PDB file of C-alpha atoms and ligand atoms in Angstrom:
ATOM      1  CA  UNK A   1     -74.795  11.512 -47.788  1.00 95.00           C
ATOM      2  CA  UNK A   2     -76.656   7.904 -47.358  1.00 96.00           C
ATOM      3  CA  UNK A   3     -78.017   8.664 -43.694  1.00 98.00           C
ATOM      4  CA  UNK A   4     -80.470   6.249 -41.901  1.00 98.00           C
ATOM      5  CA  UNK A   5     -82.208   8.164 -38.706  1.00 98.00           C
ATOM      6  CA  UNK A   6     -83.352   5.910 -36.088  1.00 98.00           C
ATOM      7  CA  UNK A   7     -85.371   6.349 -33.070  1.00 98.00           C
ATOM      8  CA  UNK A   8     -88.497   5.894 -31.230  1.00 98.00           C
ATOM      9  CA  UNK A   9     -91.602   8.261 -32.045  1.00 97.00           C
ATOM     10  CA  UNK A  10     -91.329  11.718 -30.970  1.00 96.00           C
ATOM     11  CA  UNK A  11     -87.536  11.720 -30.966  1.00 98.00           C
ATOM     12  CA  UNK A  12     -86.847  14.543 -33.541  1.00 98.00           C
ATOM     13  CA  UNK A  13     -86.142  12.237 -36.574  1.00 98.00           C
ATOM     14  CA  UNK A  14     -88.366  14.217 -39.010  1.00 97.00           C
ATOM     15  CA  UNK A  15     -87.353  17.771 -37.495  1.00 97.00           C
ATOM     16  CA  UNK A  16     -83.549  16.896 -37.969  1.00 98.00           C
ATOM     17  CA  UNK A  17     -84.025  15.299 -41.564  1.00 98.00           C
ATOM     18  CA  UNK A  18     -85.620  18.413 -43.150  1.00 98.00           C
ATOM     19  CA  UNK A  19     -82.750  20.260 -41.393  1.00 98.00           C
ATOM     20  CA  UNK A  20     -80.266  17.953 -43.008  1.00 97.00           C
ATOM     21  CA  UNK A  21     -82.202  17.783 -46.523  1.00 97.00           C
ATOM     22  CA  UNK A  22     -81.696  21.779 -46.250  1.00 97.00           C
ATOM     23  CA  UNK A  23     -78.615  22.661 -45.865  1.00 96.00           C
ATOM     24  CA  UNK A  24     -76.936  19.582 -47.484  1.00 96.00           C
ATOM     25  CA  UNK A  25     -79.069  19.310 -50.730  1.00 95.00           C
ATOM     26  CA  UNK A  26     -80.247  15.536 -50.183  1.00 96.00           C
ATOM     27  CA  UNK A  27     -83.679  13.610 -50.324  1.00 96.00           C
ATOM     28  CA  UNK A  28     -85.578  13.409 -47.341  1.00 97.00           C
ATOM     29  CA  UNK A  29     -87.640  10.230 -47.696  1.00 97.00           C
ATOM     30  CA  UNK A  30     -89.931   9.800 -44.802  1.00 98.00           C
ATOM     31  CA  UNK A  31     -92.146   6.915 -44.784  1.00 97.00           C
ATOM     32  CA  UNK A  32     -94.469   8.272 -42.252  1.00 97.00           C
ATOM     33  CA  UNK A  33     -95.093  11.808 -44.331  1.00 96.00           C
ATOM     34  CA  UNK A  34     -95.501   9.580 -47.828  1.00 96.00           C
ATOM     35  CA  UNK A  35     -98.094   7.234 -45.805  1.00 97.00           C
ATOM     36  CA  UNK A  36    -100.519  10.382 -44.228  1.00 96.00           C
ATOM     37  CA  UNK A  37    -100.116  11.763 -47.453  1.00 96.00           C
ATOM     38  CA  UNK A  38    -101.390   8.212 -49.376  1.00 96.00           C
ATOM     39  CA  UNK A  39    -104.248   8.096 -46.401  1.00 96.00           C
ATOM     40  CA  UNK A  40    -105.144  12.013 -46.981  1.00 95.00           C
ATOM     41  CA  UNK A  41    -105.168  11.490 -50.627  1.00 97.00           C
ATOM     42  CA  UNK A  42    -107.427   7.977 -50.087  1.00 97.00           C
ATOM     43  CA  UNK A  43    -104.987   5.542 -52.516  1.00 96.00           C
ATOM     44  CA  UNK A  44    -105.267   1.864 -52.228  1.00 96.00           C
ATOM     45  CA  UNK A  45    -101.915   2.173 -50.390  1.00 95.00           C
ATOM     46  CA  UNK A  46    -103.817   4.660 -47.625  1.00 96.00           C
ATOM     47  CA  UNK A  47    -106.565   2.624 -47.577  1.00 97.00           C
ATOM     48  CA  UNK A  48    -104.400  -0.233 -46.512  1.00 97.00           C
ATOM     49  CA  UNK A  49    -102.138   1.559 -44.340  1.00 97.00           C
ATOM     50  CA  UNK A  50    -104.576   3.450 -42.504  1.00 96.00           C
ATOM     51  CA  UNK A  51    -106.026   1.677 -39.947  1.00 96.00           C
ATOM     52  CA  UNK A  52    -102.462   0.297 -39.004  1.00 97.00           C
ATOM     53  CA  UNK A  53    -101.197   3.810 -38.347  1.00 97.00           C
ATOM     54  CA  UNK A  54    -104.397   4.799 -36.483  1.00 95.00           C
ATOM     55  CA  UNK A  55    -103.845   1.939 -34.044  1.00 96.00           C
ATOM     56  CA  UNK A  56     -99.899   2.313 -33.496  1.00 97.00           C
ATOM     57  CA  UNK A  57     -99.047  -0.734 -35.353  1.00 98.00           C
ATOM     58  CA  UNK A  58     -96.723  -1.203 -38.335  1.00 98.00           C
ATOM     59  CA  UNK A  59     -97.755  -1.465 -41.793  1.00 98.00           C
ATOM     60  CA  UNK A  60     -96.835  -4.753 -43.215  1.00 98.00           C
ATOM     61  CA  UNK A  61     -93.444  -5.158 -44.366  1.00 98.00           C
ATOM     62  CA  UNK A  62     -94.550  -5.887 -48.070  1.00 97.00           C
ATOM     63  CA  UNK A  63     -95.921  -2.169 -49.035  1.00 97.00           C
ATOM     64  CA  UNK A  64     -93.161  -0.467 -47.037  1.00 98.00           C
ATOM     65  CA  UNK A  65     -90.840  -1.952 -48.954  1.00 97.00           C
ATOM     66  CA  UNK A  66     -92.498  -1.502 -52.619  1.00 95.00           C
ATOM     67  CA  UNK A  67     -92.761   1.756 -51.725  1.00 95.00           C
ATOM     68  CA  UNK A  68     -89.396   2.806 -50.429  1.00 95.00           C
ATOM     69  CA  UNK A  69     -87.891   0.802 -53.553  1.00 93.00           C
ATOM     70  CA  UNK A  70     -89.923   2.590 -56.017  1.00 92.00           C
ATOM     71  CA  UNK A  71     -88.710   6.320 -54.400  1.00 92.00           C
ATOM     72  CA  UNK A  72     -84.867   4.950 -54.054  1.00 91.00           C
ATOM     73  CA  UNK A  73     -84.869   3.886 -57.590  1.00 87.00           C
ATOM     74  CA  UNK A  74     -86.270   6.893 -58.949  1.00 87.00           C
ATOM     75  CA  UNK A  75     -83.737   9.099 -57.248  1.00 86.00           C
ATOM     76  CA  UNK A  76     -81.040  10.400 -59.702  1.00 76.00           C
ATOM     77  CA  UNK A  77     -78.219   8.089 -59.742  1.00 72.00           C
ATOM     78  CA  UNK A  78     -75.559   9.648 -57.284  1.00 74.00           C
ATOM     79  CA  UNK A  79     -78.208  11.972 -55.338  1.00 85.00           C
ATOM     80  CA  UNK A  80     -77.933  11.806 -51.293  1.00 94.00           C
ATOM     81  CA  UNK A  81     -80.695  11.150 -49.192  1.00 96.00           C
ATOM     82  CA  UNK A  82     -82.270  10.858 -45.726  1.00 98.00           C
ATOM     83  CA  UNK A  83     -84.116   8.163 -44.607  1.00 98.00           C
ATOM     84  CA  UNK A  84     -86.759   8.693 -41.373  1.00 98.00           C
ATOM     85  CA  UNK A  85     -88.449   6.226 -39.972  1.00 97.00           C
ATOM     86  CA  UNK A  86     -87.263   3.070 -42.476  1.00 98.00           C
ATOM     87  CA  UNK A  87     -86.496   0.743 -41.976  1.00 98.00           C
ATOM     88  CA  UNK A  88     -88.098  -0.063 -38.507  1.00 98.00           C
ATOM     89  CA  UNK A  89     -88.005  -3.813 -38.551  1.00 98.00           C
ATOM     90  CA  UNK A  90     -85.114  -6.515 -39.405  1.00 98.00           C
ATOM     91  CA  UNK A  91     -87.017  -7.912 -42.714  1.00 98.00           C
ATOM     92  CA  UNK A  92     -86.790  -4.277 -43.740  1.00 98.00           C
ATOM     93  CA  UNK A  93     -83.047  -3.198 -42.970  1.00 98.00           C
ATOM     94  CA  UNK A  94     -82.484  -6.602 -44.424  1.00 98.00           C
ATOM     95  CA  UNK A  95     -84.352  -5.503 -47.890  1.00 98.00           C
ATOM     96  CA  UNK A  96     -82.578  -2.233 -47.438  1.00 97.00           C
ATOM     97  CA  UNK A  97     -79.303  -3.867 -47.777  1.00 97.00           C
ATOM     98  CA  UNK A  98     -79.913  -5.945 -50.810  1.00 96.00           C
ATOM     99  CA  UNK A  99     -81.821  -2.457 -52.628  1.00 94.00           C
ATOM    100  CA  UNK A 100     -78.678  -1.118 -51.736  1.00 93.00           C
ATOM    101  CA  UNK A 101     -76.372  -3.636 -53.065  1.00 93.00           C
ATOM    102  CA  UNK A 102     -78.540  -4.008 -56.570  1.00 91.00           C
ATOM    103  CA  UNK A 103     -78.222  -0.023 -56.565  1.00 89.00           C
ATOM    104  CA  UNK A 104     -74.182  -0.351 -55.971  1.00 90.00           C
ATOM    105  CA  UNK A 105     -74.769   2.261 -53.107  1.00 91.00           C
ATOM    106  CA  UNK A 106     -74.355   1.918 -49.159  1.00 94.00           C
ATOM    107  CA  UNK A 107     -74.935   3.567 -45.935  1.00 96.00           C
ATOM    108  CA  UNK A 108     -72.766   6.364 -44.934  1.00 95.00           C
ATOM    109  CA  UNK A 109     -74.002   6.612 -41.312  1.00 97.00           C
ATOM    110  CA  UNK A 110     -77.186   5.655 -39.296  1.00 98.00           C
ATOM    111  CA  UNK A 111     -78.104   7.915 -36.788  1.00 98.00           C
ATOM    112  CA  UNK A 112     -79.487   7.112 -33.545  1.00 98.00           C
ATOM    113  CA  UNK A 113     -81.362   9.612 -31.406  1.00 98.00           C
ATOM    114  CA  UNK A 114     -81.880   8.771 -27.836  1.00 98.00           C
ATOM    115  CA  UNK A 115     -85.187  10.389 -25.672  1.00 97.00           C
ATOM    116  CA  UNK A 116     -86.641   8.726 -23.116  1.00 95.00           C
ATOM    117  CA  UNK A 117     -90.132   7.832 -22.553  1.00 92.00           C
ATOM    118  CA  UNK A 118     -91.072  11.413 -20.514  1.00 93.00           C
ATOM    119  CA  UNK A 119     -89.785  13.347 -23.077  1.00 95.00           C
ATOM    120  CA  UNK A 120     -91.689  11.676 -25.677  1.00 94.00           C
ATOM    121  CA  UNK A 121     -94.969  12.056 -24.061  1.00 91.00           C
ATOM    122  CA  UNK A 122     -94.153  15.636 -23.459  1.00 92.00           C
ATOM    123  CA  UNK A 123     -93.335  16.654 -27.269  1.00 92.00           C
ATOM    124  CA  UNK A 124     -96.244  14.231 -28.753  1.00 91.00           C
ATOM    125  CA  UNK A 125     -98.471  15.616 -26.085  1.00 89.00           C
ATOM    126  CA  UNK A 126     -97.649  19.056 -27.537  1.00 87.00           C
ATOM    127  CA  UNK A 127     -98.109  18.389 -30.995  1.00 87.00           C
ATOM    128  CA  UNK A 128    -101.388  17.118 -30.704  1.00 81.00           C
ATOM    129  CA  UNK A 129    -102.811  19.664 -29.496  1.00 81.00           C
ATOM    130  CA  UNK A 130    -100.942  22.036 -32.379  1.00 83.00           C
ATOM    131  CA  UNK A 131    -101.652  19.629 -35.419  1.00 79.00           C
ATOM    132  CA  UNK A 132    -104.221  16.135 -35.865  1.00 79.00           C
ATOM    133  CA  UNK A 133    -102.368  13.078 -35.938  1.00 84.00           C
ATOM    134  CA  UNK A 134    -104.528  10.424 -35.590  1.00 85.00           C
ATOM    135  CA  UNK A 135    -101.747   8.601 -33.967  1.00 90.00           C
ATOM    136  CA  UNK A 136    -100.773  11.143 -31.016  1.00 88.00           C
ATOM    137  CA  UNK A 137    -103.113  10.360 -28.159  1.00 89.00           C
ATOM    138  CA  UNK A 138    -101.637   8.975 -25.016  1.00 89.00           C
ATOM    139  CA  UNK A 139    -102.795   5.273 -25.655  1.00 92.00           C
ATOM    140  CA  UNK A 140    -101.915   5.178 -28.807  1.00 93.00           C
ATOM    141  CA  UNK A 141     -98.318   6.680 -28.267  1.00 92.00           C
ATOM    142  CA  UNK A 142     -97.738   4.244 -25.609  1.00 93.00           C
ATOM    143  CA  UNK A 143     -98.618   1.749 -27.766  1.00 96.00           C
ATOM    144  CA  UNK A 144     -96.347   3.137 -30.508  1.00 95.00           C
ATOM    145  CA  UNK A 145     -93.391   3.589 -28.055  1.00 95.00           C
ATOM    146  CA  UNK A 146     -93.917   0.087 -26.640  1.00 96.00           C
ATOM    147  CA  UNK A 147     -93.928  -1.430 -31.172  1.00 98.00           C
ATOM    148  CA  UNK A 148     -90.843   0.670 -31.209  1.00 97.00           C
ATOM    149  CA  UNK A 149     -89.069  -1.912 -27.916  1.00 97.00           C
ATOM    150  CA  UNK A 150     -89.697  -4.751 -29.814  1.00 98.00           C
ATOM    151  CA  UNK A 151     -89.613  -4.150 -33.658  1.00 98.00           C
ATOM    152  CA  UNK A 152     -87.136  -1.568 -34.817  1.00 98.00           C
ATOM    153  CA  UNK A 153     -84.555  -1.112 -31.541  1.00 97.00           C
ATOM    154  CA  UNK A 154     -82.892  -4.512 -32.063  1.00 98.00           C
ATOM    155  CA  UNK A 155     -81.620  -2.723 -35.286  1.00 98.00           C
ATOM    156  CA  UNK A 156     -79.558  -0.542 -33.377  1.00 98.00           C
ATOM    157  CA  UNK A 157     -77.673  -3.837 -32.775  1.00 98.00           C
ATOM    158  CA  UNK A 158     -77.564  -4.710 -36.569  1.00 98.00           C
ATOM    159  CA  UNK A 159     -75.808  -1.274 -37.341  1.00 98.00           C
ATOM    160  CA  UNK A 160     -73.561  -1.211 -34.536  1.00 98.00           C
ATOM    161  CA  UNK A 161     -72.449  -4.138 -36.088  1.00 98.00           C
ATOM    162  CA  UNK A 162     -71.703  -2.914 -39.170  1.00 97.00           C
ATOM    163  CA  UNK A 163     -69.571  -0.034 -37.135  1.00 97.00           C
ATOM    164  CA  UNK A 164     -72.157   2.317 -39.033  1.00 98.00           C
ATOM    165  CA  UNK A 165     -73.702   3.681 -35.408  1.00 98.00           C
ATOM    166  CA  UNK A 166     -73.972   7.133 -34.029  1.00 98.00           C
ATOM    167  CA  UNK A 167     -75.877   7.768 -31.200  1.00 97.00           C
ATOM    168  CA  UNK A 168     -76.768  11.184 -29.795  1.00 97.00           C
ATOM    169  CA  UNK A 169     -78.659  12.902 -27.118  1.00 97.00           C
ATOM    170  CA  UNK A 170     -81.913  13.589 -28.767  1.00 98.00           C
ATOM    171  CA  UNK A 171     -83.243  15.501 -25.466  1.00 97.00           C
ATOM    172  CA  UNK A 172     -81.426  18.807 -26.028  1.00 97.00           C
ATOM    173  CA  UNK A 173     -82.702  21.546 -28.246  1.00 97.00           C
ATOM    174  CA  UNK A 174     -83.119  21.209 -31.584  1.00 98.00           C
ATOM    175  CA  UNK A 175     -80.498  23.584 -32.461  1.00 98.00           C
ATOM    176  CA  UNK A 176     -78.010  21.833 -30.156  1.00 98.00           C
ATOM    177  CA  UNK A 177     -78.745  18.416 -31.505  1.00 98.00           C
ATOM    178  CA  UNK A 178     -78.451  19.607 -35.451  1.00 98.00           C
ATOM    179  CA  UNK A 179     -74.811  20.812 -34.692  1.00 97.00           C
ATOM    180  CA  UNK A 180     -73.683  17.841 -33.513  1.00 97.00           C
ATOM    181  CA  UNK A 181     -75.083  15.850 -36.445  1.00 97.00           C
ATOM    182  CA  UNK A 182     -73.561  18.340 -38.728  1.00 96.00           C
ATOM    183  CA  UNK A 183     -70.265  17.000 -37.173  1.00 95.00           C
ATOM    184  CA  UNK A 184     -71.367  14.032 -37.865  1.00 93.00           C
ATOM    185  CA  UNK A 185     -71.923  14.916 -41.413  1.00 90.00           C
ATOM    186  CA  UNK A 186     -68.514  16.682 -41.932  1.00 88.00           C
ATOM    187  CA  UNK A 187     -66.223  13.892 -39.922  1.00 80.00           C
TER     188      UNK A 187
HETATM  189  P1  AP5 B   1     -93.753   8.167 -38.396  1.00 87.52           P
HETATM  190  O1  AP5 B   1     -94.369   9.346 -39.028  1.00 87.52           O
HETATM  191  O2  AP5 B   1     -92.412   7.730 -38.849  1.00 87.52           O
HETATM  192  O3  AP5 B   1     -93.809   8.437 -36.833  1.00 87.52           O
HETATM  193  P2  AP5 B   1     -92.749   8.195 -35.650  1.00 87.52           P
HETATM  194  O4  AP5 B   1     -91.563   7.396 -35.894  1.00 87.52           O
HETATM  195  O5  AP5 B   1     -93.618   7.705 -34.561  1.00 87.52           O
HETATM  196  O6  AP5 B   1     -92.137   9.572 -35.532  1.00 87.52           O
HETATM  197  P3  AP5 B   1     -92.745  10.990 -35.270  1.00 87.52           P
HETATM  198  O7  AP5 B   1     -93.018  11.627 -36.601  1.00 87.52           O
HETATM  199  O8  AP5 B   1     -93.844  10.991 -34.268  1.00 87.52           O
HETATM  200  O9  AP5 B   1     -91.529  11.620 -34.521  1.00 87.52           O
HETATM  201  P4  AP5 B   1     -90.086  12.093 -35.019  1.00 87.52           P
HETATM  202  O10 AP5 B   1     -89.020  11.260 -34.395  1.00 87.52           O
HETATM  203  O11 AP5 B   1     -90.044  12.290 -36.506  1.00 87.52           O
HETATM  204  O12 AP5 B   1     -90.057  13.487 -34.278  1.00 87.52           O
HETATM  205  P5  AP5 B   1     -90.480  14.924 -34.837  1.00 87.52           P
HETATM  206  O13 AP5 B   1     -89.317  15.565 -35.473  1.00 87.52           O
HETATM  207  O14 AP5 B   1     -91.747  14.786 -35.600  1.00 87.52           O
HETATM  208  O15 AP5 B   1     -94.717   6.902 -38.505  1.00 87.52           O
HETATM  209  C1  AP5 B   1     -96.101   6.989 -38.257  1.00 87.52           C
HETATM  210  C2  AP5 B   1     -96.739   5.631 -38.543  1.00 87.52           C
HETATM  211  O16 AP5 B   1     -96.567   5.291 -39.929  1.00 87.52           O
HETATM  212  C3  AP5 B   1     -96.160   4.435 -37.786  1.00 87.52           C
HETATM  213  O17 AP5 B   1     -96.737   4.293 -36.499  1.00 87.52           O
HETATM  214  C4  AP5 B   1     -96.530   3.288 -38.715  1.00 87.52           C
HETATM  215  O18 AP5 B   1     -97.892   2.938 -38.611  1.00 87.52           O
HETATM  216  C5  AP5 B   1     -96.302   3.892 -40.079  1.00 87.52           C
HETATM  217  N1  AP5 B   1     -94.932   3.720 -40.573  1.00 87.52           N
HETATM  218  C6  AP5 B   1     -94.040   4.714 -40.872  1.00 87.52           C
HETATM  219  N2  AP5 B   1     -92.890   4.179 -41.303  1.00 87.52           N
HETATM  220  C7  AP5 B   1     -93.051   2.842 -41.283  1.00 87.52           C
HETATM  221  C8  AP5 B   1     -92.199   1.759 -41.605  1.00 87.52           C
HETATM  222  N3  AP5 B   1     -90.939   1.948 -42.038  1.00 87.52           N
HETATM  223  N4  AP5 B   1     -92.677   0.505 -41.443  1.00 87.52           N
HETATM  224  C9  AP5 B   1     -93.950   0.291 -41.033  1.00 87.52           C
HETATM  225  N5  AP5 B   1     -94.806   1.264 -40.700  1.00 87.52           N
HETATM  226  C10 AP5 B   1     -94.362   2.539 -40.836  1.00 87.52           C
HETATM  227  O19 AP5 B   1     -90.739  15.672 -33.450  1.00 87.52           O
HETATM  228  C11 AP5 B   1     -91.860  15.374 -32.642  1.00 87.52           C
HETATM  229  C12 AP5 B   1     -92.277  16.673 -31.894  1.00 87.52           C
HETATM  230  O20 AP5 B   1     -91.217  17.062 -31.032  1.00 87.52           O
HETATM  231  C13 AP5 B   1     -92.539  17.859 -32.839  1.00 87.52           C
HETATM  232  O21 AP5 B   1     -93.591  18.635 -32.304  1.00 87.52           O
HETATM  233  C14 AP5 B   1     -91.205  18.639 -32.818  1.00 87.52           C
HETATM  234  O22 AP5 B   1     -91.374  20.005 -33.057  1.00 87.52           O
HETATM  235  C15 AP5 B   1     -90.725  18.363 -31.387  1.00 87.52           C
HETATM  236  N6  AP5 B   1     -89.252  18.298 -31.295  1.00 87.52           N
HETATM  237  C16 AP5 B   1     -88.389  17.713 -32.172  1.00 87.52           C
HETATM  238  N7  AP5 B   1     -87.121  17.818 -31.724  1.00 87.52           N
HETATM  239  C17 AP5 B   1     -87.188  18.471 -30.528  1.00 87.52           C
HETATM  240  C18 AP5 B   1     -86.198  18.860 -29.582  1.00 87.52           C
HETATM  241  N8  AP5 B   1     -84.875  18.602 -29.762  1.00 87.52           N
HETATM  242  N9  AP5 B   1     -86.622  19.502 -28.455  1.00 87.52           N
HETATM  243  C19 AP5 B   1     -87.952  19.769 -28.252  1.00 87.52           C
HETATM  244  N10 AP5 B   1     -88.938  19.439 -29.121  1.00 87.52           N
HETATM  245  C20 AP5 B   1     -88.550  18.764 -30.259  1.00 87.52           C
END
């Protein structure tokens, strides 16, 4: 399993990836949980990344990419794995694809999950008031929904191309949602 999960903030990518990494024994590789930790743990990388996440925006390209490569590499040749929240942006499903190619592997499936923008504000709305992300206020996730528009949905585009697409209704519950990507997973 080589699975991509796309989708705006708030959409259940990271819920449904530790599902998947689970029950089907793969890497979950989130870039979003390996950033907070880098800020938490104050490393040059959180240090640069920080005040990107804070705002909404996306850290540049260039570290996203060193640091996805490094974590791809060092996966045992063969292993499957989950990728949430990369890439986001064309420069980095481009990279993707040529990491790929140098690592003789590709993409099983990239998986799309569809909420819309009340939904969103409901669940984020929720979770910051359980947990502190410094990135789950309502300006900020507007802002984060709106980087989302621009920067990483013309991808769904790019995969569609490559007939790699799934899309599914991300608004139903979780449980609901994880069987139908574990058809996905066993078609
Ligand atoms: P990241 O951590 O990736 O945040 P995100 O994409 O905005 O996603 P979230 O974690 O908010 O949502 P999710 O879709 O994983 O949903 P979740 O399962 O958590 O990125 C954060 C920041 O890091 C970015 O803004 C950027 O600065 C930077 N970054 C990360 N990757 C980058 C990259 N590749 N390039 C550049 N910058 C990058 O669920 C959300 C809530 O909803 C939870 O409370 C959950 O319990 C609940 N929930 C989930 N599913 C359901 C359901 N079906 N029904 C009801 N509630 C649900």
């Amino acid at each position: 399993m080589r699975w991509v999960l796309l989708g705006p903030p708030g959409s259940g990518k990271g819920t449904q990836a530790r599902k998947l990494a689970e029950t089907y024994h793969v890497a979950h590789l989130s870039t979003g949980d390996i950033l907070r930790r880098e800020v938490a743990e104050d490393t040059p990388l959180g240090q640069q990344a920080r005040s990107y996440m804070d705002s909404g925006e996306l850290v540049p390209d260039v570290l996203i990419l060193d640091m996805i490569r490094k974590r791809l590499s060092n996966l045992r040749n063969g292993s499957g794995y989950v990728l949430d929240g990369f890439p986001r942006t064309q420069a980095q499903a481009e990279a993707l694809d040529s990491m790929l190619g140098e690592l003789g592997q590709t993409l099983d499936r990239v998986v799309l999950f569809e909420v819309g923008h009340g939904e969103i504000s409901k669940r984020l709305a929720g979770r910051a008031v359980e947990e502190t992300r410094s990135d789950d206020s309502d300006t900020i996730v507007a802002h984060r929904i709106d980087v989302y528009r621009r920067q990483t949905e013309p991808l769904v585009d790019y995969y569609r191309r490559k007939g790699l697409l799934a899309r599914l209704n991300g608004e139903r519950p979780i449980d609901t949602v994880f069987s139908e990507i574990q058809q996905l997973a066993t078609a």
